[in-house]
PDB file of C-alpha atoms in Angstrom:
ATOM      1  CA  LYS D 723      -3.594 -70.694 108.954  1.00  0.00           C
ATOM      2  CA  ALA D 724      -5.423 -72.823 111.519  1.00  0.00           C
ATOM      3  CA  PHE D 725      -5.803 -69.849 113.882  1.00  0.00           C
ATOM      4  CA  ALA D 726      -7.106 -67.712 111.004  1.00  0.00           C
ATOM      5  CA  LYS D 727      -9.827 -70.320 110.402  1.00  0.00           C
ATOM      6  CA  GLU D 728     -10.849 -70.020 114.040  1.00  0.00           C
ATOM      7  CA  LEU D 729     -10.953 -66.228 113.831  1.00  0.00           C
ATOM      8  CA  GLY D 730     -12.700 -66.048 110.473  1.00  0.00           C
ATOM      9  CA  PRO D 731     -12.644 -62.838 108.409  1.00  0.00           C
ATOM     10  CA  ARG D 732     -11.590 -59.957 110.669  1.00  0.00           C
ATOM     11  CA  HIS D 733     -10.728 -56.972 108.544  1.00  0.00           C
ATOM     12  CA  ASP D 734     -11.344 -54.741 111.554  1.00  0.00           C
ATOM     13  CA  LEU D 735      -8.445 -56.483 113.309  1.00  0.00           C
ATOM     14  CA  SER D 736      -6.037 -56.516 110.384  1.00  0.00           C
ATOM     15  CA  THR D 737      -4.639 -52.994 110.798  1.00  0.00           C
ATOM     16  CA  ALA D 738      -3.932 -53.543 114.488  1.00  0.00           C
ATOM     17  CA  LEU D 739      -2.253 -56.860 113.735  1.00  0.00           C
ATOM     18  CA  TRP D 740      -0.133 -55.278 111.005  1.00  0.00           C
ATOM     19  CA  ASP D 741       0.910 -52.381 113.233  1.00  0.00           C
ATOM     20  CA  THR D 742       2.455 -54.762 115.782  1.00  0.00           C
ATOM     21  CA  GLY D 743       5.310 -55.368 113.334  1.00  0.00           C
ATOM     22  CA  VAL D 744       5.393 -58.989 114.523  1.00  0.00           C
ATOM     23  CA  TYR D 745       6.041 -61.499 111.730  1.00  0.00           C
ATOM     24  CA  GLU D 746       3.358 -63.992 112.828  1.00  0.00           C
ATOM     25  CA  ALA D 747       0.755 -61.237 113.301  1.00  0.00           C
ATOM     26  CA  ARG D 748       1.464 -59.882 109.834  1.00  0.00           C
ATOM     27  CA  MET D 749       1.236 -63.360 108.363  1.00  0.00           C
ATOM     28  CA  LEU D 750      -2.174 -63.704 110.030  1.00  0.00           C
ATOM     29  CA  VAL D 751      -3.308 -60.510 108.274  1.00  0.00           C
ATOM     30  CA  SER D 752      -2.916 -62.262 104.926  1.00  0.00           C
ATOM     31  CA  PHE D 753      -5.610 -64.743 106.009  1.00  0.00           C
ATOM     32  CA  VAL D 754      -8.087 -62.592 107.969  1.00  0.00           C
ATOM     33  CA  ALA D 755      -8.186 -59.287 106.050  1.00  0.00           C
ATOM     34  CA  ASP D 756     -11.048 -58.901 103.596  1.00  0.00           C
ATOM     35  CA  PRO D 757      -9.773 -58.272 100.053  1.00  0.00           C
ATOM     36  CA  ASP D 758     -12.971 -56.424  99.129  1.00  0.00           C
ATOM     37  CA  LEU D 759     -12.417 -53.946 101.957  1.00  0.00           C
ATOM     38  CA  LEU D 760      -8.750 -53.302 101.160  1.00  0.00           C
ATOM     39  CA  THR D 761      -8.133 -49.770  99.994  1.00  0.00           C
ATOM     40  CA  SER D 762      -5.441 -48.876  97.505  1.00  0.00           C
ATOM     41  CA  THR D 763      -3.769 -46.767 100.210  1.00  0.00           C
ATOM     42  CA  GLN D 764      -3.788 -49.648 102.693  1.00  0.00           C
ATOM     43  CA  MET D 765      -2.182 -51.965 100.139  1.00  0.00           C
ATOM     44  CA  ASP D 766       0.527 -49.374  99.460  1.00  0.00           C
ATOM     45  CA  ARG D 767       1.153 -48.884 103.168  1.00  0.00           C
ATOM     46  CA  TRP D 768       1.527 -52.586 103.852  1.00  0.00           C
ATOM     47  CA  CYS D 769       3.647 -53.124 100.751  1.00  0.00           C
ATOM     48  CA  LYS D 770       6.073 -50.403 101.913  1.00  0.00           C
ATOM     49  CA  ASP D 771       6.575 -52.402 105.136  1.00  0.00           C
ATOM     50  CA  PHE D 772       7.534 -55.665 103.388  1.00  0.00           C
ATOM     51  CA  ASP D 773      11.028 -56.666 104.449  1.00  0.00           C
ATOM     52  CA  ASN D 774      11.162 -60.355 103.519  1.00  0.00           C
ATOM     53  CA  TRP D 775       9.970 -62.596 100.726  1.00  0.00           C
ATOM     54  CA  ALA D 776       7.688 -64.738 102.906  1.00  0.00           C
ATOM     55  CA  ILE D 777       5.416 -61.876 104.003  1.00  0.00           C
ATOM     56  CA  CYS D 778       5.464 -60.409 100.497  1.00  0.00           C
ATOM     57  CA  ASP D 779       4.436 -63.675  98.849  1.00  0.00           C
ATOM     58  CA  ALA D 780       1.882 -64.604 101.536  1.00  0.00           C
ATOM     59  CA  MET D 781       0.135 -61.249 101.177  1.00  0.00           C
ATOM     60  CA  CYS D 782       0.044 -61.663  97.390  1.00  0.00           C
ATOM     61  CA  PHE D 783      -1.158 -65.277  97.325  1.00  0.00           C
ATOM     62  CA  ASN D 784      -3.600 -65.071 100.249  1.00  0.00           C
ATOM     63  CA  LEU D 785      -4.987 -61.543  99.982  1.00  0.00           C
ATOM     64  CA  PHE D 786      -3.803 -59.043  97.366  1.00  0.00           C
ATOM     65  CA  ASP D 787      -4.661 -61.268  94.416  1.00  0.00           C
ATOM     66  CA  ARG D 788      -8.364 -61.038  95.331  1.00  0.00           C
ATOM     67  CA  SER D 789      -8.425 -57.265  95.787  1.00  0.00           C
ATOM     68  CA  PRO D 790     -10.262 -55.108  93.250  1.00  0.00           C
ATOM     69  CA  HIS D 791      -6.993 -53.110  92.959  1.00  0.00           C
ATOM     70  CA  ARG D 792      -4.828 -56.132  92.084  1.00  0.00           C
ATOM     71  CA  TRP D 793      -4.043 -55.389  88.435  1.00  0.00           C
ATOM     72  CA  LYS D 794      -3.450 -51.685  89.030  1.00  0.00           C
ATOM     73  CA  LYS D 795      -0.958 -52.576  91.770  1.00  0.00           C
ATOM     74  CA  VAL D 796       1.014 -54.956  89.550  1.00  0.00           C
ATOM     75  CA  LYS D 797       1.697 -52.096  87.159  1.00  0.00           C
ATOM     76  CA  GLN D 798       2.290 -49.506  89.887  1.00  0.00           C
ATOM     77  CA  TRP D 799       4.714 -51.531  91.990  1.00  0.00           C
ATOM     78  CA  SER D 800       6.637 -52.875  88.978  1.00  0.00           C
ATOM     79  CA  THR D 801       8.478 -49.555  88.725  1.00  0.00           C
ATOM     80  CA  SER D 802       9.325 -49.217  92.416  1.00  0.00           C
ATOM     81  CA  ARG D 803      12.943 -48.658  93.399  1.00  0.00           C
ATOM     82  CA  LYS D 804      12.474 -50.578  96.654  1.00  0.00           C
ATOM     83  CA  GLU D 805      13.396 -54.243  96.364  1.00  0.00           C
ATOM     84  CA  PHE D 806      10.415 -55.793  98.159  1.00  0.00           C
ATOM     85  CA  GLU D 807       7.872 -53.398  96.646  1.00  0.00           C
ATOM     86  CA  LYS D 808       9.097 -54.338  93.193  1.00  0.00           C
ATOM     87  CA  ARG D 809       9.108 -58.012  94.140  1.00  0.00           C
ATOM     88  CA  THR D 810       5.474 -57.615  95.199  1.00  0.00           C
ATOM     89  CA  ALA D 811       4.470 -56.596  91.660  1.00  0.00           C
ATOM     90  CA  PHE D 812       5.841 -59.815  90.225  1.00  0.00           C
ATOM     91  CA  ALA D 813       4.788 -62.074  93.093  1.00  0.00           C
ATOM     92  CA  LEU D 814       1.286 -60.671  92.570  1.00  0.00           C
ATOM     93  CA  LEU D 815       1.441 -61.281  88.809  1.00  0.00           C
ATOM     94  CA  TRP D 816       2.627 -64.824  89.538  1.00  0.00           C
ATOM     95  CA  SER D 817      -0.273 -65.324  91.951  1.00  0.00           C
ATOM     96  CA  LEU D 818      -2.814 -63.870  89.517  1.00  0.00           C
ATOM     97  CA  SER D 819      -1.676 -66.291  86.833  1.00  0.00           C
ATOM     98  CA  VAL D 820      -2.690 -69.106  89.167  1.00  0.00           C
ATOM     99  CA  HIS D 821      -5.760 -67.664  90.898  1.00  0.00           C
ATOM    100  CA  ASP D 822      -7.463 -65.086  88.653  1.00  0.00           C
ATOM    101  CA  LYS D 823      -9.556 -67.343  86.422  1.00  0.00           C
ATOM    102  CA  GLN D 824     -11.446 -64.401  84.893  1.00  0.00           C
ATOM    103  CA  ALA D 825      -8.371 -62.437  83.790  1.00  0.00           C
ATOM    104  CA  THR D 826      -7.853 -62.036  80.060  1.00  0.00           C
ATOM    105  CA  ASP D 827      -4.819 -63.115  78.079  1.00  0.00           C
ATOM    106  CA  GLU D 828      -4.275 -59.435  77.242  1.00  0.00           C
ATOM    107  CA  GLN D 829      -3.785 -58.628  80.930  1.00  0.00           C
ATOM    108  CA  PHE D 830      -1.033 -61.229  81.092  1.00  0.00           C
ATOM    109  CA  ILE D 831       0.503 -60.039  77.813  1.00  0.00           C
ATOM    110  CA  ASP D 832       0.750 -56.616  79.479  1.00  0.00           C
ATOM    111  CA  GLY D 833       2.347 -58.395  82.433  1.00  0.00           C
ATOM    112  CA  LEU D 834       4.964 -59.915  80.111  1.00  0.00           C
ATOM    113  CA  ALA D 835       5.909 -56.377  79.025  1.00  0.00           C
ATOM    114  CA  LEU D 836       6.471 -55.489  82.691  1.00  0.00           C
ATOM    115  CA  ILE D 837       8.583 -58.635  83.080  1.00  0.00           C
ATOM    116  CA  GLU D 838      10.705 -57.649  80.100  1.00  0.00           C
ATOM    117  CA  ARG D 839      11.331 -54.187  81.569  1.00  0.00           C
ATOM    118  CA  ALA D 840      12.294 -55.599  84.972  1.00  0.00           C
ATOM    119  CA  ALA D 841      14.471 -58.458  83.682  1.00  0.00           C
ATOM    120  CA  THR D 842      17.729 -56.554  84.167  1.00  0.00           C
ATOM    121  CA  ASP D 843      17.120 -55.893  87.875  1.00  0.00           C
ATOM    122  CA  GLU D 844      19.846 -58.010  89.459  1.00  0.00           C
ATOM    123  CA  ARG D 845      18.565 -57.797  93.034  1.00  0.00           C
ATOM    124  CA  HIS D 846      17.989 -61.346  94.231  1.00  0.00           C
ATOM    125  CA  PHE D 847      14.393 -61.045  95.447  1.00  0.00           C
ATOM    126  CA  VAL D 848      13.305 -59.121  92.364  1.00  0.00           C
ATOM    127  CA  LYS D 849      14.914 -61.362  89.753  1.00  0.00           C
ATOM    128  CA  LYS D 850      13.526 -64.507  91.420  1.00  0.00           C
ATOM    129  CA  ALA D 851       9.973 -63.079  91.390  1.00  0.00           C
ATOM    130  CA  VAL D 852      10.339 -61.877  87.786  1.00  0.00           C
ATOM    131  CA  ASN D 853      11.458 -65.382  86.815  1.00  0.00           C
ATOM    132  CA  MET D 854       8.590 -67.049  88.681  1.00  0.00           C
ATOM    133  CA  ALA D 855       6.047 -64.666  87.127  1.00  0.00           C
ATOM    134  CA  LEU D 856       7.356 -65.412  83.627  1.00  0.00           C
ATOM    135  CA  ARG D 857       7.166 -69.151  84.229  1.00  0.00           C
ATOM    136  CA  ALA D 858       3.680 -68.930  85.778  1.00  0.00           C
ATOM    137  CA  VAL D 859       2.217 -66.795  82.990  1.00  0.00           C
ATOM    138  CA  GLY D 860       3.649 -69.216  80.443  1.00  0.00           C
ATOM    139  CA  LYS D 861       1.885 -72.136  82.083  1.00  0.00           C
ATOM    140  CA  ARG D 862      -1.573 -70.548  81.981  1.00  0.00           C
ATOM    141  CA  ASN D 863      -2.516 -71.618  78.439  1.00  0.00           C
ATOM    142  CA  GLN D 864      -1.107 -72.264  74.962  1.00  0.00           C
ATOM    143  CA  LYS D 865      -1.313 -68.663  73.753  1.00  0.00           C
ATOM    144  CA  LEU D 866       0.467 -67.311  76.816  1.00  0.00           C
ATOM    145  CA  ASN D 867       2.995 -70.139  76.681  1.00  0.00           C
ATOM    146  CA  SER D 868       3.940 -69.107  73.149  1.00  0.00           C
ATOM    147  CA  ALA D 869       4.308 -65.465  74.212  1.00  0.00           C
ATOM    148  CA  ALA D 870       6.319 -66.386  77.324  1.00  0.00           C
ATOM    149  CA  VAL D 871       8.590 -68.735  75.354  1.00  0.00           C
ATOM    150  CA  LEU D 872       9.270 -65.968  72.837  1.00  0.00           C
ATOM    151  CA  LEU D 873      10.142 -63.530  75.630  1.00  0.00           C
ATOM    152  CA  SER D 874      12.275 -66.178  77.380  1.00  0.00           C
ATOM    153  CA  ARG D 875      14.267 -66.732  74.183  1.00  0.00           C
ATOM    154  CA  CYS D 876      14.827 -62.979  73.776  1.00  0.00           C
ATOM    155  CA  LEU D 877      15.945 -62.625  77.380  1.00  0.00           C
ATOM    156  CA  GLY D 878      18.107 -65.731  77.090  1.00  0.00           C
ATOM    157  CA  ASP D 879      20.030 -64.073  74.252  1.00  0.00           C
ATOM    158  CA  SER D 880      20.510 -60.820  76.163  1.00  0.00           C
ATOM    159  CA  ASP D 881      23.901 -59.286  76.905  1.00  0.00           C
ATOM    160  CA  ASP D 882      22.654 -58.680  80.462  1.00  0.00           C
ATOM    161  CA  ALA D 883      23.524 -61.554  82.817  1.00  0.00           C
ATOM    162  CA  THR D 884      20.348 -61.241  84.916  1.00  0.00           C
ATOM    163  CA  ALA D 885      18.022 -61.159  81.910  1.00  0.00           C
ATOM    164  CA  ARG D 886      19.918 -64.081  80.401  1.00  0.00           C
ATOM    165  CA  TRP D 887      19.490 -66.162  83.581  1.00  0.00           C
ATOM    166  CA  ILE D 888      15.766 -65.312  83.850  1.00  0.00           C
ATOM    167  CA  GLY D 889      15.148 -66.197  80.204  1.00  0.00           C
ATOM    168  CA  ARG D 890      17.123 -69.412  80.075  1.00  0.00           C
ATOM    169  CA  ASP D 891      15.780 -70.713  83.374  1.00  0.00           C
ATOM    170  CA  ALA D 892      12.167 -69.996  82.360  1.00  0.00           C
ATOM    171  CA  LEU D 893      12.693 -71.477  78.897  1.00  0.00           C
ATOM    172  CA  ARG D 894      13.766 -74.837  80.344  1.00  0.00           C
ATOM    173  CA  GLU D 895      10.475 -75.196  82.183  1.00  0.00           C
ATOM    174  CA  LEU D 896       8.182 -73.627  79.592  1.00  0.00           C
ATOM    175  CA  THR D 897       9.390 -75.929  76.813  1.00  0.00           C
ATOM    176  CA  SER D 898       9.502 -79.061  78.954  1.00  0.00           C
ATOM    177  CA  PRO D 899       7.334 -82.049  77.960  1.00  0.00           C
ATOM    178  CA  SER D 900       5.370 -81.859  81.221  1.00  0.00           C
ATOM    179  CA  VAL D 901       4.388 -78.209  80.698  1.00  0.00           C
ATOM    180  CA  LYS D 902       3.555 -78.781  77.028  1.00  0.00           C
ATOM    181  CA  LYS D 903       1.298 -81.687  77.985  1.00  0.00           C
ATOM    182  CA  ARG D 904      -0.357 -79.710  80.773  1.00  0.00           C
ATOM    183  CA  ILE D 905      -1.203 -76.650  78.687  1.00  0.00           C
ATOM    184  CA  ARG D 906      -2.687 -78.762  75.911  1.00  0.00           C
ATOM    185  CA  THR D 907      -5.380 -79.811  78.388  1.00  0.00           C
ATOM    186  CA  VAL D 908      -6.071 -76.327  79.805  1.00  0.00           C
ATOM    187  CA  ARG D 909      -9.572 -75.121  79.105  1.00  0.00           C
ATOM    188  CA  VAL D 910      -9.572 -71.440  78.193  1.00  0.00           C
ATOM    189  CA  LEU D 911     -12.117 -69.516  80.283  1.00  0.00           C
ATOM    190  CA  LYS D 912     -13.997 -66.700  78.677  1.00  0.00           C
ATOM    191  CA  PRO D 913     -14.140 -63.503  80.738  1.00  0.00           C
ATOM    192  CA  ARG D 914     -17.515 -62.749  82.238  1.00  0.00           C
ATOM    193  CA  LYS D 915     -19.506 -60.033  80.540  1.00  0.00           C
ATOM    194  CA  GLN D 916     -19.571 -56.749  82.395  1.00  0.00           C
ATOM    195  CA  LEU D 917     -23.018 -55.806  83.666  1.00  0.00           C
TER     196      LEU D 917
END
């Protein structure tokens, strides 16, 4: 992160850094690539290379969540058969719930539908990201908390062990006194009008 600050934005360098395959170089990409210059194809290419949760999450939280393609990619990658591609969809949704202040509640409601569909995926890195996305969406505001609590209860009653774990674990946090207190003080932002 410190080295990235020295370099500044260097989208021209990001492809070369990524192509090294070196963990630290790829981590640097998440800080120096320009989200506005990312193409949909480039995001897909990098996502296909993800082979660990740290790179996946760093790219989502430091770069992908500011790309103009971010919401389209959540939906697209949520149906992937590859473990880390699918994780990326939900790590990105998780990140958007924290960083995308202009997103509408409806976008996150759509995200909850993706969470529900993925809740039976028992692969470790997918189920953890699905769980974190559910918890994060439910902490965004009161309306989304209510929707996430409802989904958590449904999943918690599921016959599927993975869905049951995701639902019950999320429900504990989403109904906790600290989360209830926090979301009561959240100011709902109105989306900016399109020009």
